GROMACS .gro file of C-alpha atoms in nm:
model
  424
    1MET     CA    1   0.312   2.691  -5.729
    2THR     CA    2   0.490   2.970  -5.916
    3ASP     CA    3   0.853   3.086  -5.863
    4ALA     CA    4   0.727   3.376  -5.667
    5GLN     CA    5   0.530   3.162  -5.429
    6ASN     CA    6   0.830   2.925  -5.391
    7THR     CA    7   1.057   3.223  -5.298
    8ALA     CA    8   0.807   3.340  -5.033
    9ALA     CA    9   0.750   2.984  -4.907
   10ASP     CA   10   1.117   2.918  -4.873
   11THR     CA   11   1.202   3.227  -4.674
   12THR     CA   12   1.416   3.103  -4.376
   13LEU     CA   13   1.372   3.207  -4.019
   14ARG     CA   14   1.640   3.457  -3.918
   15ALA     CA   15   1.819   3.480  -3.593
   16SER     CA   16   1.672   3.720  -3.333
   17GLY     CA   17   1.847   4.028  -3.215
   18ASP     CA   18   2.042   4.280  -3.393
   19SER     CA   19   2.245   4.051  -3.613
   20PRO     CA   20   2.218   4.116  -3.982
   21PRO     CA   21   2.031   3.851  -4.177
   22ASP     CA   22   2.235   3.587  -4.345
   23PRO     CA   23   2.224   3.656  -4.718
   24ARG     CA   24   2.301   3.297  -4.824
   25PRO     CA   25   1.988   3.090  -4.916
   26ALA     CA   26   1.915   2.784  -4.696
   27PRO     CA   27   2.069   2.470  -4.839
   28VAL     CA   28   1.827   2.249  -5.026
   29PRO     CA   29   1.817   1.896  -4.869
   30LEU     CA   30   1.931   1.621  -5.097
   31LEU     CA   31   1.652   1.372  -5.179
   32GLU     CA   32   1.712   1.023  -5.032
   33PRO     CA   33   1.529   0.695  -5.131
   34ARG     CA   34   1.260   0.625  -4.881
   35GLU     CA   35   1.306   0.237  -4.898
   36GLY     CA   36   1.671   0.230  -5.023
   37ILE     CA   37   1.772   0.121  -5.372
   38PRO     CA   38   1.551  -0.173  -5.503
   39PRO     CA   39   1.726  -0.461  -5.655
   40VAL     CA   40   1.745  -0.470  -6.028
   41VAL     CA   41   1.468  -0.702  -6.170
   42ALA     CA   42   1.631  -0.912  -6.451
   43THR     CA   43   1.443  -1.249  -6.442
   44ASP     CA   44   1.082  -1.364  -6.513
   45GLU     CA   45   1.034  -1.473  -6.164
   46ALA     CA   46   1.138  -1.135  -6.016
   47LEU     CA   47   0.936  -0.965  -6.282
   48ALA     CA   48   0.616  -1.158  -6.191
   49GLU     CA   49   0.655  -1.034  -5.838
   50VAL     CA   50   0.674  -0.684  -5.955
   51VAL     CA   51   0.382  -0.714  -6.185
   52ALA     CA   52   0.170  -0.848  -5.884
   53ALA     CA   53   0.282  -0.576  -5.654
   54PHE     CA   54   0.204  -0.289  -5.902
   55ALA     CA   55  -0.129  -0.435  -5.991
   56GLY     CA   56  -0.216  -0.431  -5.636
   57GLY     CA   57  -0.098  -0.072  -5.588
   58THR     CA   58  -0.313   0.247  -5.568
   59GLY     CA   59  -0.304   0.576  -5.754
   60PRO     CA   60  -0.085   0.698  -6.033
   61VAL     CA   61   0.229   0.520  -6.150
   62ALA     CA   62   0.553   0.703  -6.179
   63VAL     CA   63   0.747   0.584  -6.490
   64ASP     CA   64   1.096   0.664  -6.628
   65ALA     CA   65   1.324   0.492  -6.872
   66GLU     CA   66   1.708   0.529  -6.931
   67ARG     CA   67   1.850   0.494  -7.275
   68ALA     CA   68   2.211   0.469  -7.396
   69SER     CA   69   2.200   0.756  -7.650
   70GLY     CA   70   2.546   0.833  -7.784
   71TYR     CA   71   2.669   0.487  -7.702
   72ARG     CA   72   2.429   0.235  -7.866
   73TYR     CA   73   2.247   0.219  -8.187
   74GLY     CA   74   1.874   0.326  -8.164
   75GLN     CA   75   1.682   0.440  -7.869
   76ARG     CA   76   1.600   0.127  -7.678
   77ALA     CA   77   1.546   0.122  -7.305
   78TYR     CA   78   1.812  -0.013  -7.077
   79LEU     CA   79   1.642   0.049  -6.744
   80VAL     CA   80   1.290   0.105  -6.648
   81GLN     CA   81   1.197   0.267  -6.314
   82LEU     CA   82   0.860   0.258  -6.158
   83ARG     CA   83   0.699   0.380  -5.830
   84ARG     CA   84   0.345   0.332  -5.706
   85GLU     CA   85   0.158   0.368  -5.368
   86GLY     CA   86   0.146   0.029  -5.213
   87ALA     CA   87   0.405  -0.110  -5.427
   88GLY     CA   88   0.706   0.102  -5.378
   89SER     CA   89   0.977   0.139  -5.634
   90ALA     CA   90   1.098  -0.106  -5.894
   91LEU     CA   91   1.414  -0.111  -6.119
   92ILE     CA   92   1.369  -0.337  -6.425
   93ASP     CA   93   1.634  -0.450  -6.677
   94PRO     CA   94   1.483  -0.474  -7.019
   95VAL     CA   95   1.779  -0.669  -7.142
   96GLY     CA   96   1.696  -0.959  -6.900
   97CYS     CA   97   1.325  -0.889  -6.928
   98PRO     CA   98   1.271  -0.770  -7.288
   99ASP     CA   99   0.887  -0.807  -7.287
  100LEU     CA  100   0.715  -0.591  -7.026
  101SER     CA  101   0.364  -0.615  -7.181
  102GLY     CA  102   0.240  -0.794  -6.877
  103LEU     CA  103   0.348  -0.507  -6.655
  104GLY     CA  104   0.192  -0.271  -6.900
  105GLU     CA  105  -0.133  -0.441  -6.884
  106ALA     CA  106  -0.121  -0.462  -6.497
  107ILE     CA  107  -0.103  -0.080  -6.467
  108GLY     CA  108  -0.295  -0.001  -6.791
  109ASP     CA  109  -0.585   0.146  -6.625
  110ALA     CA  110  -0.367   0.368  -6.403
  111GLU     CA  111  -0.251   0.725  -6.499
  112TRP     CA  112   0.123   0.717  -6.584
  113VAL     CA  113   0.321   0.999  -6.456
  114LEU     CA  114   0.635   1.078  -6.688
  115HIS     CA  115   0.865   1.363  -6.722
  116ALA     CA  116   0.907   1.473  -7.092
  117ALA     CA  117   0.683   1.186  -7.194
  118THR     CA  118   0.746   1.204  -7.564
  119GLN     CA  119   1.110   1.103  -7.497
  120ASP     CA  120   1.048   0.788  -7.324
  121LEU     CA  121   0.715   0.663  -7.486
  122PRO     CA  122   0.883   0.528  -7.794
  123CYS     CA  123   1.133   0.295  -7.615
  124LEU     CA  124   0.857   0.199  -7.351
  125ARG     CA  125   0.630   0.105  -7.648
  126ASP     CA  126   0.902  -0.123  -7.793
  127ILE     CA  127   0.898  -0.337  -7.477
  128GLY     CA  128   0.512  -0.353  -7.453
  129MET     CA  129   0.432  -0.062  -7.208
  130VAL     CA  130   0.183   0.172  -7.362
  131PRO     CA  131  -0.041   0.406  -7.139
  132THR     CA  132  -0.397   0.501  -7.189
  133ARG     CA  133  -0.379   0.792  -6.957
  134LEU     CA  134  -0.075   1.000  -6.861
  135PHE     CA  135   0.043   1.317  -6.681
  136ASP     CA  136   0.356   1.484  -6.811
  137THR     CA  137   0.526   1.689  -6.539
  138GLU     CA  138   0.756   1.878  -6.795
  139LEU     CA  139   0.470   1.986  -7.022
  140ALA     CA  140   0.268   2.073  -6.706
  141GLY     CA  141   0.551   2.303  -6.590
  142ARG     CA  142   0.560   2.457  -6.926
  143LEU     CA  143   0.191   2.536  -6.927
  144ALA     CA  144   0.223   2.670  -6.568
  145GLY     CA  145   0.481   2.919  -6.667
  146PHE     CA  146   0.797   2.765  -6.506
  147ALA     CA  147   1.120   2.906  -6.666
  148ARG     CA  148   1.308   2.586  -6.586
  149VAL     CA  149   1.131   2.260  -6.656
  150GLY     CA  150   1.403   1.999  -6.613
  151LEU     CA  151   1.314   1.733  -6.361
  152GLY     CA  152   1.583   1.851  -6.111
  153ALA     CA  153   1.478   2.214  -6.120
  154MET     CA  154   1.105   2.121  -6.095
  155VAL     CA  155   1.163   1.907  -5.788
  156GLU     CA  156   1.360   2.172  -5.626
  157ASN     CA  157   1.144   2.463  -5.703
  158VAL     CA  158   0.806   2.300  -5.630
  159LEU     CA  159   0.894   2.038  -5.370
  160GLY     CA  160   1.214   2.172  -5.201
  161PHE     CA  161   1.451   1.877  -5.271
  162ALA     CA  162   1.757   1.851  -5.469
  163LEU     CA  163   1.807   1.545  -5.702
  164GLU     CA  164   2.145   1.393  -5.743
  165LYS     CA  165   2.318   1.504  -6.073
  166GLY     CA  166   2.584   1.364  -6.293
  167HIS     CA  167   2.443   1.038  -6.435
  168SER     CA  168   2.188   1.144  -6.700
  169ALA     CA  169   2.432   1.094  -6.995
  170VAL     CA  170   2.608   0.782  -6.876
  171ASP     CA  171   2.611   0.460  -7.080
  172TRP     CA  172   2.307   0.276  -6.934
  173SER     CA  173   2.390  -0.036  -7.136
  174THR     CA  174   2.674  -0.107  -6.898
  175ARG     CA  175   2.628  -0.440  -6.701
  176PRO     CA  176   2.629  -0.457  -6.405
  177LEU     CA  177   2.500  -0.104  -6.346
  178PRO     CA  178   2.698   0.078  -6.074
  179GLU     CA  179   2.519   0.140  -5.753
  180PRO     CA  180   2.548   0.528  -5.775
  181TRP     CA  181   2.373   0.506  -6.120
  182LEU     CA  182   2.087   0.291  -5.968
  183ARG     CA  183   2.045   0.537  -5.682
  184TYR     CA  184   2.017   0.834  -5.939
  185ALA     CA  185   1.763   0.623  -6.143
  186ALA     CA  186   1.551   0.522  -5.841
  187LEU     CA  187   1.538   0.895  -5.731
  188ASP     CA  188   1.394   1.003  -6.069
  189VAL     CA  189   1.057   0.838  -5.975
  190GLU     CA  190   1.076   0.897  -5.595
  191LEU     CA  191   0.877   1.221  -5.594
  192LEU     CA  192   0.728   1.223  -5.955
  193VAL     CA  193   0.376   1.161  -5.815
  194ASP     CA  194   0.416   1.428  -5.556
  195LEU     CA  195   0.535   1.662  -5.831
  196ARG     CA  196   0.226   1.563  -6.041
  197ASP     CA  197  -0.002   1.652  -5.752
  198ALA     CA  198   0.153   1.996  -5.687
  199LEU     CA  199   0.141   2.081  -6.050
  200GLU     CA  200  -0.219   1.975  -6.082
  201GLU     CA  201  -0.297   2.205  -5.810
  202GLU     CA  202  -0.110   2.493  -5.961
  203LEU     CA  203  -0.269   2.443  -6.301
  204GLY     CA  204  -0.604   2.437  -6.138
  205LYS     CA  205  -0.539   2.777  -5.965
  206GLN     CA  206  -0.432   2.923  -6.316
  207GLY     CA  207  -0.733   2.782  -6.491
  208LYS     CA  208  -0.508   2.576  -6.721
  209LEU     CA  209  -0.587   2.214  -6.588
  210GLU     CA  210  -0.829   2.139  -6.868
  211TRP     CA  211  -0.562   2.250  -7.115
  212ALA     CA  212  -0.318   2.024  -6.965
  213ARG     CA  213  -0.547   1.739  -6.972
  214GLN     CA  214  -0.625   1.785  -7.341
  215GLU     CA  215  -0.249   1.796  -7.407
  216PHE     CA  216  -0.181   1.481  -7.214
  217ALA     CA  217  -0.471   1.300  -7.398
  218ALA     CA  218  -0.323   1.402  -7.730
  219ILE     CA  219   0.016   1.255  -7.632
  220ALA     CA  220  -0.137   0.935  -7.516
  221ALA     CA  221  -0.346   0.891  -7.826
  222ALA     CA  222  -0.065   0.985  -8.073
  223PRO     CA  223   0.043   0.696  -8.307
  224PRO     CA  224   0.420   0.623  -8.362
  225PRO     CA  225   0.583   0.874  -8.589
  226PRO     CA  226   0.645   0.746  -8.937
  227PRO     CA  227   0.996   0.677  -9.047
  228ARG     CA  228   1.180   0.993  -9.131
  229LYS     CA  229   1.229   1.044  -9.517
  230ASP     CA  230   1.594   1.088  -9.629
  231PRO     CA  231   1.743   1.086  -9.268
  232TRP     CA  232   2.079   1.151  -9.414
  233ARG     CA  233   1.981   1.509  -9.500
  234ARG     CA  234   1.992   1.596  -9.135
  235THR     CA  235   2.372   1.538  -9.114
  236SER     CA  236   2.522   1.809  -8.915
  237GLY     CA  237   2.688   2.053  -9.148
  238MET     CA  238   2.476   1.957  -9.442
  239HIS     CA  239   2.414   2.327  -9.522
  240LYS     CA  240   2.765   2.341  -9.666
  241VAL     CA  241   2.685   2.078  -9.921
  242ARG     CA  242   2.532   2.237 -10.225
  243ARG     CA  243   2.631   2.025 -10.525
  244ARG     CA  244   2.422   1.701 -10.610
  245ARG     CA  245   2.732   1.490 -10.650
  246GLN     CA  246   2.844   1.598 -10.299
  247MET     CA  247   2.507   1.520 -10.166
  248ALA     CA  248   2.536   1.168 -10.315
  249VAL     CA  249   2.853   1.123 -10.116
  250VAL     CA  250   2.685   1.221  -9.788
  251ARG     CA  251   2.403   0.977  -9.873
  252GLU     CA  252   2.635   0.700  -9.942
  253LEU     CA  253   2.861   0.747  -9.632
  254TRP     CA  254   2.570   0.802  -9.404
  255THR     CA  255   2.404   0.476  -9.536
  256ALA     CA  256   2.722   0.283  -9.481
  257ARG     CA  257   2.788   0.424  -9.154
  258ASP     CA  258   2.433   0.335  -9.036
  259GLN     CA  259   2.467  -0.028  -9.144
  260VAL     CA  260   2.802  -0.062  -8.954
  261ALA     CA  261   2.655   0.114  -8.647
  262GLN     CA  262   2.350  -0.125  -8.654
  263ARG     CA  263   2.561  -0.441  -8.698
  264ARG     CA  264   2.790  -0.335  -8.412
  265ASP     CA  265   2.512  -0.177  -8.193
  266VAL     CA  266   2.709   0.153  -8.134
  267SER     CA  267   2.613   0.501  -8.188
  268PRO     CA  268   2.660   0.610  -8.558
  269GLY     CA  269   2.862   0.899  -8.435
  270LYS     CA  270   3.123   0.659  -8.274
  271VAL     CA  271   3.158   0.494  -8.617
  272LEU     CA  272   3.211   0.805  -8.816
  273GLY     CA  273   3.151   1.171  -8.725
  274ASP     CA  274   2.916   1.397  -8.918
  275ALA     CA  275   3.206   1.642  -8.985
  276ALA     CA  276   3.419   1.368  -9.137
  277ILE     CA  277   3.130   1.284  -9.377
  278VAL     CA  278   3.083   1.647  -9.478
  279GLU     CA  279   3.456   1.687  -9.548
  280ALA     CA  280   3.455   1.387  -9.773
  281ALA     CA  281   3.157   1.519  -9.971
  282LEU     CA  282   3.310   1.862 -10.011
  283ASN     CA  283   3.657   1.722 -10.117
  284LEU     CA  284   3.542   1.417 -10.325
  285PRO     CA  285   3.874   1.234 -10.263
  286PRO     CA  286   3.977   1.009 -10.557
  287ASN     CA  287   4.139   0.733 -10.354
  288SER     CA  288   4.173   0.618  -9.993
  289HIS     CA  289   4.512   0.794  -9.962
  290ALA     CA  290   4.354   1.134 -10.022
  291LEU     CA  291   4.059   1.027  -9.793
  292ALA     CA  292   4.313   0.964  -9.505
  293ALA     CA  293   4.434   1.323  -9.536
  294LEU     CA  294   4.094   1.469  -9.451
  295PRO     CA  295   3.994   1.561  -9.087
  296GLY     CA  296   3.811   1.271  -8.912
  297PHE     CA  297   3.972   0.981  -9.135
  298GLY     CA  298   4.333   0.973  -9.088
  299HIS     CA  299   4.372   0.943  -8.706
  300ARG     CA  300   4.412   0.574  -8.605
  301MET     CA  301   4.184   0.460  -8.881
  302GLY     CA  302   4.281   0.127  -9.028
  303ARG     CA  303   4.325   0.048  -9.401
  304ARG     CA  304   4.018  -0.166  -9.421
  305GLN     CA  305   3.795   0.112  -9.269
  306LEU     CA  306   3.948   0.370  -9.509
  307GLU     CA  307   3.883   0.131  -9.803
  308GLN     CA  308   3.520   0.081  -9.674
  309TRP     CA  309   3.453   0.470  -9.662
  310GLN     CA  310   3.639   0.525  -9.999
  311GLY     CA  311   3.400   0.267 -10.157
  312ALA     CA  312   3.105   0.469 -10.044
  313VAL     CA  313   3.249   0.779 -10.207
  314ASP     CA  314   3.341   0.595 -10.523
  315ARG     CA  315   2.990   0.463 -10.540
  316ALA     CA  316   2.858   0.828 -10.533
  317ARG     CA  317   3.116   0.938 -10.780
  318ALA     CA  318   2.997   0.672 -11.045
  319LEU     CA  319   2.630   0.748 -11.017
  320ALA     CA  320   2.455   0.873 -11.330
  321GLU     CA  321   2.336   1.229 -11.319
  322SER     CA  322   1.968   1.104 -11.309
  323GLU     CA  323   2.059   0.902 -10.987
  324LEU     CA  324   2.172   1.196 -10.783
  325PRO     CA  325   1.969   1.331 -10.503
  326GLN     CA  326   1.776   1.651 -10.571
  327PRO     CA  327   1.875   1.961 -10.378
  328GLY     CA  328   1.640   2.013 -10.075
  329GLN     CA  329   1.355   1.796  -9.969
  330PRO     CA  330   1.014   1.794 -10.136
  331LEU     CA  331   0.814   2.060  -9.945
  332ASN     CA  332   0.522   1.933  -9.733
  333GLY     CA  333   0.379   2.265  -9.659
  334PRO     CA  334   0.471   2.635  -9.709
  335PRO     CA  335   0.825   2.737  -9.793
  336PRO     CA  336   1.070   2.870  -9.531
  337PRO     CA  337   0.935   3.207  -9.402
  338ARG     CA  338   1.252   3.396  -9.519
  339ALA     CA  339   1.127   3.331  -9.882
  340TRP     CA  340   0.775   3.460  -9.820
  341ALA     CA  341   0.841   3.827  -9.885
  342ASP     CA  342   0.950   3.740 -10.234
  343LYS     CA  343   0.707   3.469 -10.323
  344ASP     CA  344   0.387   3.613 -10.154
  345PRO     CA  345   0.432   3.948  -9.975
  346ALA     CA  346   0.071   3.929  -9.853
  347ALA     CA  347   0.133   3.605  -9.687
  348ALA     CA  348   0.448   3.758  -9.536
  349ALA     CA  349   0.235   4.032  -9.396
  350ARG     CA  350  -0.023   3.788  -9.249
  351LEU     CA  351   0.261   3.592  -9.082
  352SER     CA  352   0.416   3.889  -8.932
  353ALA     CA  353   0.077   3.996  -8.783
  354ALA     CA  354  -0.009   3.648  -8.655
  355ARG     CA  355   0.325   3.593  -8.493
  356ALA     CA  356   0.308   3.933  -8.309
  357SER     CA  357  -0.037   3.842  -8.186
  358VAL     CA  358   0.066   3.500  -8.075
  359THR     CA  359   0.367   3.639  -7.888
  360ALA     CA  360   0.160   3.881  -7.708
  361LEU     CA  361  -0.115   3.645  -7.604
  362ALA     CA  362   0.159   3.380  -7.490
  363GLU     CA  363   0.307   3.638  -7.275
  364ARG     CA  364  -0.034   3.729  -7.109
  365LEU     CA  365  -0.110   3.366  -7.047
  366ASN     CA  366   0.250   3.298  -6.904
  367LEU     CA  367   0.335   3.000  -7.129
  368PRO     CA  368   0.565   2.930  -7.416
  369GLN     CA  369   0.438   3.037  -7.768
  370GLU     CA  370   0.494   2.681  -7.908
  371ASN     CA  371   0.272   2.539  -7.645
  372LEU     CA  372  -0.004   2.789  -7.709
  373ILE     CA  373   0.003   2.694  -8.088
  374THR     CA  374   0.280   2.534  -8.295
  375PRO     CA  375   0.473   2.769  -8.527
  376ASP     CA  376   0.408   2.527  -8.809
  377THR     CA  377   0.034   2.549  -8.766
  378VAL     CA  378   0.063   2.928  -8.781
  379ARG     CA  379   0.268   2.928  -9.085
  380ARG     CA  380   0.033   2.687  -9.275
  381LEU     CA  381  -0.271   2.897  -9.187
  382CYS     CA  382  -0.103   3.215  -9.298
  383TRP     CA  383   0.021   3.062  -9.630
  384GLU     CA  384  -0.303   2.909  -9.723
  385PRO     CA  385  -0.580   3.101  -9.530
  386PRO     CA  386  -0.937   3.015  -9.581
  387GLU     CA  387  -1.106   3.206  -9.858
  388LEU     CA  388  -1.337   3.400  -9.608
  389PRO     CA  389  -1.134   3.425  -9.291
  390THR     CA  390  -1.418   3.395  -9.025
  391ALA     CA  391  -1.384   3.257  -8.660
  392GLU     CA  392  -1.544   2.948  -8.780
  393SER     CA  393  -1.326   2.885  -9.090
  394VAL     CA  394  -1.005   2.964  -8.897
  395ALA     CA  395  -1.102   2.731  -8.609
  396GLU     CA  396  -1.180   2.455  -8.873
  397VAL     CA  397  -0.825   2.497  -9.023
  398LEU     CA  398  -0.659   2.496  -8.690
  399ALA     CA  399  -0.842   2.178  -8.597
  400GLY     CA  400  -0.739   2.018  -8.923
  401HIS     CA  401  -0.374   2.084  -8.831
  402GLY     CA  402  -0.411   1.907  -8.491
  403ALA     CA  403  -0.470   2.197  -8.266
  404ARG     CA  404  -0.651   2.112  -7.938
  405PRO     CA  405  -0.989   2.267  -7.840
  406TRP     CA  406  -0.824   2.491  -7.574
  407GLN     CA  407  -0.586   2.620  -7.838
  408ILE     CA  408  -0.837   2.685  -8.087
  409GLU     CA  409  -1.035   2.872  -7.826
  410GLN     CA  410  -0.740   3.089  -7.723
  411VAL     CA  411  -0.587   3.174  -8.067
  412THR     CA  412  -0.883   3.185  -8.315
  413PRO     CA  413  -0.987   3.539  -8.233
  414ILE     CA  414  -0.627   3.686  -8.270
  415LEU     CA  415  -0.547   3.480  -8.583
  416THR     CA  416  -0.889   3.572  -8.741
  417GLU     CA  417  -0.811   3.931  -8.682
  418ALA     CA  418  -0.471   3.908  -8.846
  419LEU     CA  419  -0.606   3.738  -9.145
  420GLN     CA  420  -0.896   3.987  -9.164
  421ALA     CA  421  -0.662   4.287  -9.140
  422ASP     CA  422  -0.474   4.144  -9.452
  423ALA     CA  423  -0.793   4.084  -9.638
  424ASP     CA  424  -0.894   4.442  -9.572
   0.00000   0.00000   0.00000
């Protein structure tokens, strides 16, 4: 239901008589686990019981995963939570049970309900859990026009319960996991199917249910993303680094840091901060003594560590000119929009008209612009439009860039009009 409907539904009964109404909103009840906190499953025997229970359950399966982002290297799952009618809730430790492919197969025919599915699917895939059908409650909330789509806000606005807060960013690789953390984790799937049902009803009322189904199918069918090219270029503060020799320092330090982080299984940021890498690149220190004087290196850093980082700087300083990285990444697509006015004024005009039309349509449909059509797709269409911009040719380009049928149906008329106006 919409926020306005929630407000009306949550209106509290006021005391009779002439007393003024209490302006304070009624407190939202805190969600409690219906069956208590389930034991953590960490053995093959206990896992087999869970597999049997969930295979025998009915209806959709609520699925969630907790990672240790900011603490450990990579994005592996350190706890998996599930709930299904007839099976109850389960908390599974992927450290003790690293292969959950049997569980994935047991619930493979069911619809999986996740919140922000694209965040959890990679780590679930790594332990053998891959859905064939899913329902993403966060994406459903976006399509339905909710302003706040975090799980806590959605559960409170739609179902009228408050979720416990405060443990989302903890180190889930901790063993044993504290009971308050387990309680928090179990509650994340407690009402996920209820939320799914309410959002499905709301999307149906708005005429957007088929849109959501197409989005969910696209997520479920999407292959794993390819490895990122030159990930060191995403170092925070990289915009300050302009000379190729300095860029080489960033690359060498980033690579050395990544190797240490992977070996120690800790977050790269805990090994060496991005700000320190950029400082070393900008200053090109000639020795470890000079390096120690830079922010991020001198404080409590041992001699061996300093020598290790200085070695990376020295490798970059010794590179031949031909071995230095090129400024910027090879463009796979149009240039940044800020350069369009100089490079192709007509394309800049097309983009301006297209953006205005997409914004207006998204507001009428009450959903975010990026869910109506991705900005990258609009840029690519406007930079290289079809020679004859008809509805058919525009729709073909949109489909080639991965737009779903519902998106093509909605935006093709306005984008065709924007392109034709430029052609005239």
